[in-house]
mmCIF file of N, CA and C in Angstrom:
data_model
loop_
_atom_site.group_PDB
_atom_site.id
_atom_site.type_symbol
_atom_site.label_atom_id
_atom_site.label_comp_id
_atom_site.label_asym_id
_atom_site.label_seq_id
_atom_site.Cartn_x
_atom_site.Cartn_y
_atom_site.Cartn_z
ATOM 1 N N UNK A 23 84.881 -33.527 -33.500
ATOM 2 C CA UNK A 23 83.853 -34.781 -33.795
ATOM 3 C C UNK A 23 83.907 -34.179 -35.214
ATOM 4 N N UNK A 24 84.065 -35.184 -36.109
ATOM 5 C CA UNK A 24 84.314 -34.687 -37.184
ATOM 6 C C UNK A 24 83.151 -36.315 -38.450
ATOM 7 N N UNK A 25 81.959 -35.309 -38.505
ATOM 8 C CA UNK A 25 80.997 -36.241 -39.614
ATOM 9 C C UNK A 25 80.252 -36.526 -39.052
ATOM 10 N N UNK A 26 80.234 -36.839 -38.025
ATOM 11 C CA UNK A 26 79.671 -36.914 -36.580
ATOM 12 C C UNK A 26 77.918 -37.108 -36.476
ATOM 13 N N UNK A 27 77.528 -37.632 -35.792
ATOM 14 C CA UNK A 27 75.358 -37.653 -36.413
ATOM 15 C C UNK A 27 75.701 -37.388 -34.189
ATOM 16 N N UNK A 28 74.795 -36.430 -34.052
ATOM 17 C CA UNK A 28 74.040 -35.514 -33.292
ATOM 18 C C UNK A 28 72.466 -35.377 -33.188
ATOM 19 N N UNK A 29 71.628 -36.629 -32.606
ATOM 20 C CA UNK A 29 70.050 -36.285 -32.658
ATOM 21 C C UNK A 29 69.307 -35.836 -31.716
ATOM 22 N N UNK A 30 68.869 -35.336 -31.727
ATOM 23 C CA UNK A 30 67.461 -34.687 -31.178
ATOM 24 C C UNK A 30 66.663 -34.827 -30.377
ATOM 25 N N UNK A 31 65.995 -34.886 -29.837
ATOM 26 C CA UNK A 31 64.877 -35.858 -29.065
ATOM 27 C C UNK A 31 63.949 -35.221 -28.582
ATOM 28 N N UNK A 32 62.803 -34.974 -28.990
ATOM 29 C CA UNK A 32 62.117 -34.342 -28.478
ATOM 30 C C UNK A 32 61.753 -33.936 -26.993
ATOM 31 N N UNK A 33 61.545 -32.697 -26.171
ATOM 32 C CA UNK A 33 61.578 -31.549 -26.703
ATOM 33 C C UNK A 33 63.247 -31.053 -27.348
ATOM 34 N N UNK A 34 63.349 -29.578 -28.098
ATOM 35 C CA UNK A 34 64.570 -29.637 -28.673
ATOM 36 C C UNK A 34 65.497 -28.796 -28.003
ATOM 37 N N UNK A 35 66.431 -28.725 -28.296
ATOM 38 C CA UNK A 35 67.184 -27.420 -27.280
ATOM 39 C C UNK A 35 67.002 -25.648 -26.651
ATOM 40 N N UNK A 36 67.840 -26.040 -25.678
ATOM 41 C CA UNK A 36 66.449 -24.587 -24.984
ATOM 42 C C UNK A 36 67.817 -23.400 -25.916
ATOM 43 N N UNK A 37 66.945 -22.260 -25.709
ATOM 44 C CA UNK A 37 67.645 -21.091 -26.668
ATOM 45 C C UNK A 37 68.994 -20.687 -26.148
ATOM 46 N N UNK A 38 69.500 -20.859 -26.851
ATOM 47 C CA UNK A 38 70.563 -19.570 -27.142
ATOM 48 C C UNK A 38 70.126 -17.912 -26.839
ATOM 49 N N UNK A 39 71.349 -18.081 -25.060
ATOM 50 C CA UNK A 39 71.533 -16.540 -24.685
ATOM 51 C C UNK A 39 72.515 -15.986 -24.665
ATOM 52 N N UNK A 40 73.435 -16.525 -25.092
ATOM 53 C CA UNK A 40 74.602 -15.951 -25.095
ATOM 54 C C UNK A 40 75.197 -15.345 -25.884
ATOM 55 N N UNK A 41 76.602 -15.258 -26.073
ATOM 56 C CA UNK A 41 77.160 -14.818 -27.170
ATOM 57 C C UNK A 41 77.998 -16.371 -27.677
ATOM 58 N N UNK A 42 78.306 -17.741 -29.078
ATOM 59 C CA UNK A 42 78.704 -18.571 -28.331
ATOM 60 C C UNK A 42 79.576 -19.955 -29.846
ATOM 61 N N UNK A 43 80.616 -19.951 -30.146
ATOM 62 C CA UNK A 43 80.881 -20.436 -31.790
ATOM 63 C C UNK A 43 80.840 -21.538 -31.262
ATOM 64 N N UNK A 44 79.558 -22.303 -32.384
ATOM 65 C CA UNK A 44 79.981 -24.189 -32.921
ATOM 66 C C UNK A 44 80.447 -24.593 -34.230
ATOM 67 N N UNK A 45 81.815 -25.335 -33.857
ATOM 68 C CA UNK A 45 83.030 -25.641 -34.613
ATOM 69 C C UNK A 45 82.602 -27.132 -34.900
ATOM 70 N N UNK A 46 81.234 -27.358 -36.049
ATOM 71 C CA UNK A 46 80.623 -28.145 -35.717
ATOM 72 C C UNK A 46 81.481 -29.770 -37.013
ATOM 73 N N UNK A 47 82.864 -28.859 -37.726
ATOM 74 C CA UNK A 47 83.805 -29.578 -37.990
ATOM 75 C C UNK A 47 82.909 -30.908 -39.416
ATOM 76 N N UNK A 48 81.941 -30.652 -39.854
ATOM 77 C CA UNK A 48 80.877 -31.360 -40.841
ATOM 78 C C UNK A 48 80.113 -32.404 -40.535
ATOM 79 N N UNK A 49 80.040 -32.458 -38.286
ATOM 80 C CA UNK A 49 78.919 -33.350 -38.011
ATOM 81 C C UNK A 49 77.265 -32.336 -38.051
ATOM 82 N N UNK A 50 76.050 -33.873 -37.896
ATOM 83 C CA UNK A 50 75.311 -33.694 -38.700
ATOM 84 C C UNK A 50 73.971 -33.652 -37.125
ATOM 85 N N UNK A 51 73.366 -32.397 -37.308
ATOM 86 C CA UNK A 51 72.544 -32.258 -36.452
ATOM 87 C C UNK A 51 71.160 -32.807 -36.942
ATOM 88 N N UNK A 52 69.927 -33.621 -36.229
ATOM 89 C CA UNK A 52 69.242 -34.079 -36.530
ATOM 90 C C UNK A 52 68.350 -33.829 -35.534
ATOM 91 N N UNK A 53 67.443 -34.638 -36.433
ATOM 92 C CA UNK A 53 65.607 -34.563 -34.734
ATOM 93 C C UNK A 53 64.786 -35.716 -35.350
ATOM 94 N N UNK A 54 64.473 -36.723 -33.707
ATOM 95 C CA UNK A 54 62.938 -36.911 -34.141
ATOM 96 C C UNK A 54 62.675 -37.251 -33.025
ATOM 97 N N UNK A 55 61.457 -37.457 -33.459
ATOM 98 C CA UNK A 55 60.139 -37.968 -33.250
ATOM 99 C C UNK A 55 59.721 -36.921 -33.237
ATOM 100 N N UNK A 56 59.395 -36.898 -34.114
ATOM 101 C CA UNK A 56 58.546 -35.329 -35.230
ATOM 102 C C UNK A 56 57.157 -35.901 -34.990
ATOM 103 N N UNK A 57 55.998 -35.182 -34.376
ATOM 104 C CA UNK A 57 55.066 -36.144 -35.956
ATOM 105 C C UNK A 57 53.298 -34.962 -35.832
ATOM 106 N N UNK A 58 53.353 -34.566 -37.523
ATOM 107 C CA UNK A 58 51.872 -33.603 -36.827
ATOM 108 C C UNK A 58 51.243 -34.070 -37.107
ATOM 109 N N UNK A 59 50.779 -35.419 -35.998
ATOM 110 C CA UNK A 59 50.175 -36.137 -36.422
ATOM 111 C C UNK A 59 49.155 -35.592 -34.705
ATOM 112 N N UNK A 60 49.350 -34.653 -33.127
ATOM 113 C CA UNK A 60 49.882 -34.069 -32.249
ATOM 114 C C UNK A 60 49.438 -32.234 -33.025
ATOM 115 N N UNK A 61 49.965 -32.441 -33.365
ATOM 116 C CA UNK A 61 50.082 -30.634 -33.707
ATOM 117 C C UNK A 61 50.951 -30.593 -33.393
ATOM 118 N N UNK A 62 52.029 -31.258 -32.878
ATOM 119 C CA UNK A 62 52.838 -30.434 -31.550
ATOM 120 C C UNK A 62 54.687 -30.471 -31.749
ATOM 121 N N UNK A 63 55.293 -30.503 -32.282
ATOM 122 C CA UNK A 63 56.817 -31.016 -33.701
ATOM 123 C C UNK A 63 57.455 -30.493 -32.224
ATOM 124 N N UNK A 64 58.919 -31.367 -32.276
ATOM 125 C CA UNK A 64 59.466 -31.394 -31.505
ATOM 126 C C UNK A 64 59.844 -30.144 -31.171
ATOM 127 N N UNK A 65 60.134 -28.513 -32.225
ATOM 128 C CA UNK A 65 60.462 -27.451 -31.593
ATOM 129 C C UNK A 65 62.186 -27.081 -33.259
ATOM 130 N N UNK A 66 62.455 -25.971 -33.394
ATOM 131 C CA UNK A 66 63.928 -26.626 -34.060
ATOM 132 C C UNK A 66 64.334 -26.801 -33.745
ATOM 133 N N UNK A 67 65.805 -27.576 -34.278
ATOM 134 C CA UNK A 67 67.002 -28.160 -34.554
ATOM 135 C C UNK A 67 68.015 -27.190 -34.047
ATOM 136 N N UNK A 68 67.390 -25.326 -33.553
ATOM 137 C CA UNK A 68 68.399 -25.012 -32.428
ATOM 138 C C UNK A 68 67.781 -23.476 -32.710
ATOM 139 N N UNK A 69 67.526 -22.222 -31.907
ATOM 140 C CA UNK A 69 66.672 -21.489 -31.370
ATOM 141 C C UNK A 69 67.868 -20.338 -30.542
ATOM 142 N N UNK A 70 67.987 -19.683 -32.009
ATOM 143 C CA UNK A 70 68.656 -17.787 -30.749
ATOM 144 C C UNK A 70 67.421 -16.924 -30.579
ATOM 145 N N UNK A 71 67.311 -16.866 -29.337
ATOM 146 C CA UNK A 71 67.085 -15.817 -28.554
ATOM 147 C C UNK A 71 67.280 -14.070 -28.605
ATOM 148 N N UNK A 72 66.532 -14.095 -28.735
ATOM 149 C CA UNK A 72 67.221 -12.466 -28.250
ATOM 150 C C UNK A 72 68.396 -11.471 -28.240
ATOM 151 N N UNK A 73 69.234 -11.612 -26.731
ATOM 152 C CA UNK A 73 70.976 -12.152 -26.657
ATOM 153 C C UNK A 73 71.246 -12.644 -27.256
ATOM 154 N N UNK A 74 70.980 -13.635 -28.030
ATOM 155 C CA UNK A 74 71.869 -14.735 -28.894
ATOM 156 C C UNK A 74 72.735 -13.577 -29.456
ATOM 157 N N UNK A 75 73.860 -14.241 -29.844
ATOM 158 C CA UNK A 75 74.810 -14.029 -30.449
ATOM 159 C C UNK A 75 76.078 -14.850 -30.838
ATOM 160 N N UNK A 76 75.727 -15.855 -32.561
ATOM 161 C CA UNK A 76 76.336 -17.043 -32.412
ATOM 162 C C UNK A 76 76.781 -17.204 -33.416
ATOM 163 N N UNK A 77 77.925 -17.951 -33.741
ATOM 164 C CA UNK A 77 78.346 -18.421 -35.162
ATOM 165 C C UNK A 77 78.868 -19.533 -35.581
ATOM 166 N N UNK A 78 78.305 -19.970 -36.731
ATOM 167 C CA UNK A 78 77.900 -21.360 -36.752
ATOM 168 C C UNK A 78 78.938 -22.018 -38.114
ATOM 169 N N UNK A 79 80.253 -22.330 -37.446
ATOM 170 C CA UNK A 79 80.635 -23.282 -38.915
ATOM 171 C C UNK A 79 80.516 -24.752 -39.630
ATOM 172 N N UNK A 80 80.423 -24.890 -40.110
ATOM 173 C CA UNK A 80 80.566 -26.593 -41.409
ATOM 174 C C UNK A 80 79.837 -26.888 -40.074
ATOM 175 N N UNK A 81 78.543 -26.368 -40.310
ATOM 176 C CA UNK A 81 77.861 -28.192 -39.136
ATOM 177 C C UNK A 81 76.106 -28.486 -40.761
ATOM 178 N N UNK A 82 76.269 -29.540 -40.293
ATOM 179 C CA UNK A 82 75.038 -29.785 -41.301
ATOM 180 C C UNK A 82 73.604 -30.547 -40.076
ATOM 181 N N UNK A 83 72.291 -29.539 -40.787
ATOM 182 C CA UNK A 83 71.752 -29.032 -40.004
ATOM 183 C C UNK A 83 70.114 -29.888 -41.505
ATOM 184 N N UNK A 84 70.312 -31.409 -40.418
ATOM 185 C CA UNK A 84 69.045 -31.936 -41.831
ATOM 186 C C UNK A 84 67.626 -33.016 -40.477
ATOM 187 N N UNK A 85 66.682 -32.110 -41.728
ATOM 188 C CA UNK A 85 66.049 -33.672 -40.922
ATOM 189 C C UNK A 85 64.900 -32.493 -40.434
ATOM 190 N N UNK A 86 64.534 -30.906 -39.950
ATOM 191 C CA UNK A 86 64.948 -30.153 -39.379
ATOM 192 C C UNK A 86 62.804 -29.738 -39.376
ATOM 193 N N UNK A 87 61.955 -29.902 -38.356
ATOM 194 C CA UNK A 87 60.176 -29.862 -38.498
ATOM 195 C C UNK A 87 60.167 -29.108 -37.556
ATOM 196 N N UNK A 88 59.088 -28.494 -37.856
ATOM 197 C CA UNK A 88 58.372 -27.274 -37.397
ATOM 198 C C UNK A 88 56.955 -26.637 -37.663
ATOM 199 N N UNK A 89 56.032 -26.195 -37.119
ATOM 200 C CA UNK A 89 54.642 -26.491 -37.510
ATOM 201 C C UNK A 89 54.720 -24.255 -37.648
ATOM 202 N N UNK A 90 54.844 -23.735 -37.485
ATOM 203 C CA UNK A 90 55.806 -22.327 -38.644
ATOM 204 C C UNK A 90 56.741 -21.668 -38.270
ATOM 205 N N UNK A 91 57.487 -21.726 -38.182
ATOM 206 C CA UNK A 91 59.109 -20.855 -38.155
ATOM 207 C C UNK A 91 59.683 -21.317 -37.773
ATOM 208 N N UNK A 92 61.471 -22.156 -39.101
ATOM 209 C CA UNK A 92 62.515 -22.288 -38.517
ATOM 210 C C UNK A 92 62.729 -23.446 -38.948
ATOM 211 N N UNK A 93 62.352 -24.530 -39.512
ATOM 212 C CA UNK A 93 62.990 -25.918 -39.176
ATOM 213 C C UNK A 93 64.109 -26.439 -38.351
ATOM 214 N N UNK A 94 65.195 -25.851 -39.146
ATOM 215 C CA UNK A 94 66.701 -26.003 -38.614
ATOM 216 C C UNK A 94 66.591 -25.154 -38.017
ATOM 217 N N UNK A 95 66.330 -23.704 -38.106
ATOM 218 C CA UNK A 95 66.627 -22.221 -36.761
ATOM 219 C C UNK A 95 66.065 -21.449 -36.718
ATOM 220 N N UNK A 96 66.404 -21.323 -35.183
ATOM 221 C CA UNK A 96 64.815 -19.366 -35.388
ATOM 222 C C UNK A 96 65.606 -18.713 -34.895
ATOM 223 N N UNK A 97 65.939 -17.896 -35.622
ATOM 224 C CA UNK A 97 66.786 -17.290 -35.190
ATOM 225 C C UNK A 97 65.854 -15.858 -34.655
ATOM 226 N N UNK A 98 66.153 -14.526 -32.968
ATOM 227 C CA UNK A 98 66.084 -13.422 -33.201
ATOM 228 C C UNK A 98 66.988 -12.963 -32.701
ATOM 229 N N UNK A 99 67.576 -13.529 -32.294
ATOM 230 C CA UNK A 99 69.383 -12.231 -32.925
ATOM 231 C C UNK A 99 70.321 -12.688 -33.439
ATOM 232 N N UNK A 100 71.953 -12.477 -33.446
ATOM 233 C CA UNK A 100 72.683 -12.483 -33.924
ATOM 234 C C UNK A 100 73.651 -13.214 -34.533
ATOM 235 N N UNK A 101 73.210 -13.463 -35.773
ATOM 236 C CA UNK A 101 73.344 -15.398 -35.746
ATOM 237 C C UNK A 101 74.110 -15.005 -37.913
ATOM 238 N N UNK A 102 75.902 -16.098 -37.240
ATOM 239 C CA UNK A 102 76.084 -16.099 -38.244
ATOM 240 C C UNK A 102 76.674 -17.725 -38.616
ATOM 241 N N UNK A 103 76.803 -17.731 -39.732
ATOM 242 C CA UNK A 103 76.377 -18.965 -40.876
ATOM 243 C C UNK A 103 77.425 -18.916 -41.938
ATOM 244 N N UNK A 104 78.637 -20.206 -41.007
ATOM 245 C CA UNK A 104 79.637 -20.287 -42.418
ATOM 246 C C UNK A 104 79.572 -21.487 -43.091
ATOM 247 N N UNK A 105 79.732 -22.242 -44.346
ATOM 248 C CA UNK A 105 80.101 -23.614 -44.773
ATOM 249 C C UNK A 105 78.641 -24.863 -43.777
ATOM 250 N N UNK A 106 77.990 -24.680 -43.974
ATOM 251 C CA UNK A 106 76.706 -24.839 -43.400
ATOM 252 C C UNK A 106 76.273 -25.869 -44.003
ATOM 253 N N UNK A 107 75.331 -26.982 -43.940
ATOM 254 C CA UNK A 107 74.348 -27.339 -45.073
ATOM 255 C C UNK A 107 72.984 -26.868 -44.337
ATOM 256 N N UNK A 108 71.397 -26.856 -45.244
ATOM 257 C CA UNK A 108 70.682 -27.728 -44.961
ATOM 258 C C UNK A 108 70.487 -28.475 -45.864
ATOM 259 N N UNK A 109 69.682 -29.514 -45.362
ATOM 260 C CA UNK A 109 68.926 -30.678 -45.896
ATOM 261 C C UNK A 109 67.349 -30.614 -45.732
ATOM 262 N N UNK A 110 66.247 -30.652 -45.761
ATOM 263 C CA UNK A 110 65.649 -31.423 -45.721
ATOM 264 C C UNK A 110 64.442 -31.110 -44.163
ATOM 265 N N UNK A 111 64.518 -29.751 -43.836
ATOM 266 C CA UNK A 111 64.010 -28.770 -42.996
ATOM 267 C C UNK A 111 62.647 -28.517 -43.478
ATOM 268 N N UNK A 112 61.723 -28.296 -42.669
ATOM 269 C CA UNK A 112 60.689 -28.298 -42.663
ATOM 270 C C UNK A 112 59.900 -27.085 -42.085
ATOM 271 N N UNK A 113 59.152 -26.397 -42.240
ATOM 272 C CA UNK A 113 58.243 -25.671 -41.387
ATOM 273 C C UNK A 113 56.725 -26.097 -42.415
ATOM 274 N N UNK A 114 55.837 -26.950 -40.757
ATOM 275 C CA UNK A 114 54.430 -26.967 -42.057
ATOM 276 C C UNK A 114 52.978 -26.269 -41.481
ATOM 277 N N UNK A 115 52.948 -25.152 -41.894
ATOM 278 C CA UNK A 115 51.524 -24.721 -40.318
ATOM 279 C C UNK A 115 50.047 -25.974 -40.900
ATOM 280 N N UNK A 116 50.087 -25.954 -40.114
ATOM 281 C CA UNK A 116 48.395 -27.009 -38.966
ATOM 282 C C UNK A 116 47.416 -26.590 -38.126
ATOM 283 N N UNK A 117 46.547 -26.576 -37.831
ATOM 284 C CA UNK A 117 46.254 -26.151 -37.017
ATOM 285 C C UNK A 117 45.710 -24.697 -37.408
ATOM 286 N N UNK A 118 45.485 -23.821 -36.157
ATOM 287 C CA UNK A 118 45.439 -22.488 -35.564
ATOM 288 C C UNK A 118 46.565 -21.697 -36.504
ATOM 289 N N UNK A 119 47.666 -22.105 -36.447
ATOM 290 C CA UNK A 119 48.731 -21.219 -36.800
ATOM 291 C C UNK A 119 48.710 -19.840 -37.757
ATOM 292 N N UNK A 120 49.007 -19.144 -37.441
ATOM 293 C CA UNK A 120 49.598 -18.480 -38.696
ATOM 294 C C UNK A 120 50.183 -18.709 -40.335
ATOM 295 N N UNK A 121 51.078 -19.480 -39.963
ATOM 296 C CA UNK A 121 51.299 -19.173 -41.607
ATOM 297 C C UNK A 121 52.755 -20.013 -41.170
ATOM 298 N N UNK A 122 53.236 -21.093 -42.021
ATOM 299 C CA UNK A 122 54.548 -21.822 -42.537
ATOM 300 C C UNK A 122 55.720 -20.730 -43.159
ATOM 301 N N UNK A 123 57.009 -20.151 -42.760
ATOM 302 C CA UNK A 123 57.719 -20.032 -43.321
ATOM 303 C C UNK A 123 59.416 -19.637 -42.735
ATOM 304 N N UNK A 124 60.401 -20.140 -43.717
ATOM 305 C CA UNK A 124 61.192 -20.635 -42.985
ATOM 306 C C UNK A 124 61.428 -21.715 -43.536
ATOM 307 N N UNK A 125 61.802 -22.584 -44.129
ATOM 308 C CA UNK A 125 61.953 -23.788 -43.909
ATOM 309 C C UNK A 125 62.981 -24.500 -43.558
ATOM 310 N N UNK A 126 63.587 -23.279 -43.458
ATOM 311 C CA UNK A 126 65.319 -23.825 -43.616
ATOM 312 C C UNK A 126 65.835 -22.771 -41.931
ATOM 313 N N UNK A 127 65.477 -21.860 -42.299
ATOM 314 C CA UNK A 127 65.816 -20.885 -41.365
ATOM 315 C C UNK A 127 64.804 -20.152 -41.348
ATOM 316 N N UNK A 128 64.845 -19.202 -40.504
ATOM 317 C CA UNK A 128 63.447 -18.030 -40.030
ATOM 318 C C UNK A 128 63.846 -17.324 -39.135
ATOM 319 N N UNK A 129 64.696 -15.776 -39.321
ATOM 320 C CA UNK A 129 65.108 -14.860 -38.536
ATOM 321 C C UNK A 129 64.465 -13.480 -38.435
ATOM 322 N N UNK A 130 63.961 -12.590 -37.853
ATOM 323 C CA UNK A 130 63.753 -11.857 -37.638
ATOM 324 C C UNK A 130 64.290 -10.839 -36.765
ATOM 325 N N UNK A 131 65.535 -11.162 -36.755
ATOM 326 C CA UNK A 131 66.620 -11.115 -36.564
ATOM 327 C C UNK A 131 68.422 -10.914 -37.375
ATOM 328 N N UNK A 132 69.402 -11.042 -37.001
ATOM 329 C CA UNK A 132 70.667 -10.415 -37.582
ATOM 330 C C UNK A 132 70.576 -11.052 -38.026
ATOM 331 N N UNK A 133 71.455 -11.778 -39.839
ATOM 332 C CA UNK A 133 71.624 -12.722 -40.169
ATOM 333 C C UNK A 133 73.203 -12.592 -40.920
ATOM 334 N N UNK A 134 74.211 -13.300 -40.992
ATOM 335 C CA UNK A 134 74.750 -13.460 -41.921
ATOM 336 C C UNK A 134 74.889 -15.222 -42.094
ATOM 337 N N UNK A 135 74.525 -15.527 -44.339
ATOM 338 C CA UNK A 135 75.324 -16.328 -44.591
ATOM 339 C C UNK A 135 76.417 -16.601 -45.737
ATOM 340 N N UNK A 136 77.402 -17.586 -44.949
ATOM 341 C CA UNK A 136 78.706 -17.261 -45.746
ATOM 342 C C UNK A 136 79.468 -19.071 -46.392
ATOM 343 N N UNK A 137 78.900 -18.777 -47.447
ATOM 344 C CA UNK A 137 79.418 -20.689 -48.200
ATOM 345 C C UNK A 137 78.182 -21.416 -47.795
ATOM 346 N N UNK A 138 76.969 -21.733 -47.333
ATOM 347 C CA UNK A 138 75.951 -22.237 -47.744
ATOM 348 C C UNK A 138 75.273 -22.959 -48.566
ATOM 349 N N UNK A 139 74.988 -24.309 -48.399
ATOM 350 C CA UNK A 139 74.636 -25.158 -49.447
ATOM 351 C C UNK A 139 72.390 -25.298 -48.098
ATOM 352 N N UNK A 140 71.463 -24.920 -49.965
ATOM 353 C CA UNK A 140 70.946 -25.229 -49.408
ATOM 354 C C UNK A 140 69.397 -26.360 -50.660
ATOM 355 N N UNK A 141 69.614 -27.412 -49.292
ATOM 356 C CA UNK A 141 68.703 -28.434 -50.148
ATOM 357 C C UNK A 141 67.512 -28.675 -49.967
ATOM 358 N N UNK A 142 66.420 -29.391 -51.364
ATOM 359 C CA UNK A 142 65.317 -30.115 -50.278
ATOM 360 C C UNK A 142 64.692 -29.408 -49.650
ATOM 361 N N UNK A 143 64.303 -28.417 -48.655
ATOM 362 C CA UNK A 143 63.967 -27.277 -47.745
ATOM 363 C C UNK A 143 62.807 -26.729 -48.439
ATOM 364 N N UNK A 144 61.884 -27.223 -47.587
ATOM 365 C CA UNK A 144 60.894 -26.234 -47.264
ATOM 366 C C UNK A 144 59.362 -26.236 -46.259
ATOM 367 N N UNK A 145 58.197 -25.240 -46.780
ATOM 368 C CA UNK A 145 57.491 -24.739 -46.148
ATOM 369 C C UNK A 145 56.396 -25.393 -46.991
ATOM 370 N N UNK A 146 55.160 -25.759 -46.534
ATOM 371 C CA UNK A 146 53.086 -26.690 -46.636
ATOM 372 C C UNK A 146 52.348 -26.811 -45.818
ATOM 373 N N UNK A 147 50.872 -26.819 -46.075
ATOM 374 C CA UNK A 147 50.462 -25.689 -45.579
ATOM 375 C C UNK A 147 49.576 -27.913 -45.861
ATOM 376 N N UNK A 148 49.588 -28.166 -44.172
ATOM 377 C CA UNK A 148 48.663 -29.541 -44.367
ATOM 378 C C UNK A 148 47.167 -28.792 -43.455
ATOM 379 N N UNK A 149 46.257 -28.058 -44.180
ATOM 380 C CA UNK A 149 45.028 -28.154 -43.952
ATOM 381 C C UNK A 149 44.641 -27.091 -45.405
ATOM 382 N N UNK A 150 43.293 -26.645 -45.635
ATOM 383 C CA UNK A 150 42.600 -26.087 -45.976
ATOM 384 C C UNK A 150 42.643 -24.580 -45.038
ATOM 385 N N UNK A 151 42.484 -23.986 -46.054
ATOM 386 C CA UNK A 151 42.030 -22.096 -46.094
ATOM 387 C C UNK A 151 43.620 -21.137 -45.962
ATOM 388 N N UNK A 152 43.609 -19.710 -46.770
ATOM 389 C CA UNK A 152 44.174 -18.970 -47.203
ATOM 390 C C UNK A 152 45.619 -18.495 -46.057
ATOM 391 N N UNK A 153 46.477 -19.298 -45.624
ATOM 392 C CA UNK A 153 47.582 -18.798 -44.516
ATOM 393 C C UNK A 153 48.199 -18.498 -45.309
ATOM 394 N N UNK A 154 49.704 -17.722 -44.999
ATOM 395 C CA UNK A 154 50.839 -17.833 -45.535
ATOM 396 C C UNK A 154 51.874 -18.689 -45.986
ATOM 397 N N UNK A 155 52.418 -18.592 -47.004
ATOM 398 C CA UNK A 155 53.720 -20.193 -46.458
ATOM 399 C C UNK A 155 54.818 -19.385 -47.884
ATOM 400 N N UNK A 156 56.147 -18.881 -46.542
ATOM 401 C CA UNK A 156 56.725 -18.286 -47.233
ATOM 402 C C UNK A 156 58.694 -18.844 -46.887
ATOM 403 N N UNK A 157 59.904 -18.200 -47.863
ATOM 404 C CA UNK A 157 60.460 -19.264 -47.640
ATOM 405 C C UNK A 157 61.639 -20.338 -47.122
ATOM 406 N N UNK A 158 61.173 -21.109 -48.843
ATOM 407 C CA UNK A 158 61.617 -22.378 -48.773
ATOM 408 C C UNK A 158 62.546 -22.407 -47.626
ATOM 409 N N UNK A 159 64.134 -21.577 -47.820
ATOM 410 C CA UNK A 159 65.457 -22.137 -47.149
ATOM 411 C C UNK A 159 65.058 -20.606 -46.696
ATOM 412 N N UNK A 160 65.449 -19.738 -47.062
ATOM 413 C CA UNK A 160 65.565 -18.423 -45.708
ATOM 414 C C UNK A 160 63.350 -17.589 -45.501
ATOM 415 N N UNK A 161 62.916 -17.308 -44.565
ATOM 416 C CA UNK A 161 62.690 -16.581 -44.383
ATOM 417 C C UNK A 161 63.340 -15.406 -43.630
ATOM 418 N N UNK A 162 63.233 -13.753 -44.229
ATOM 419 C CA UNK A 162 63.852 -12.992 -43.234
ATOM 420 C C UNK A 162 62.132 -13.071 -42.710
#
């Protein structure tokens, strides 16, 4: 698959909990159906569970939206990214969540990034309050 687009509809993919290598060959992974109107985003484009050991090469993550952690990727395992592109991903604070962090990637696990490009990723607050917003591209 070279240069193709994969569009995820709600809900997002299940968490990856095993060893996996994804060779994107320039494909784009995106989502549709996101709405903050009901404070129920579809989730990160990819979620890596605590037992996950994932390597991703040459994949474009675009337009991921979440209401708290990791618009494109939420990593709790081991993740290695090579030559990936992250564009227009966002973590947004809304309602009673504790903060928005990691517009493109939120990682509480092990993360290695090499040769990746981050463009126009963001974190934002859509309500009044003192909650924290951190890491438009990556939050560890």
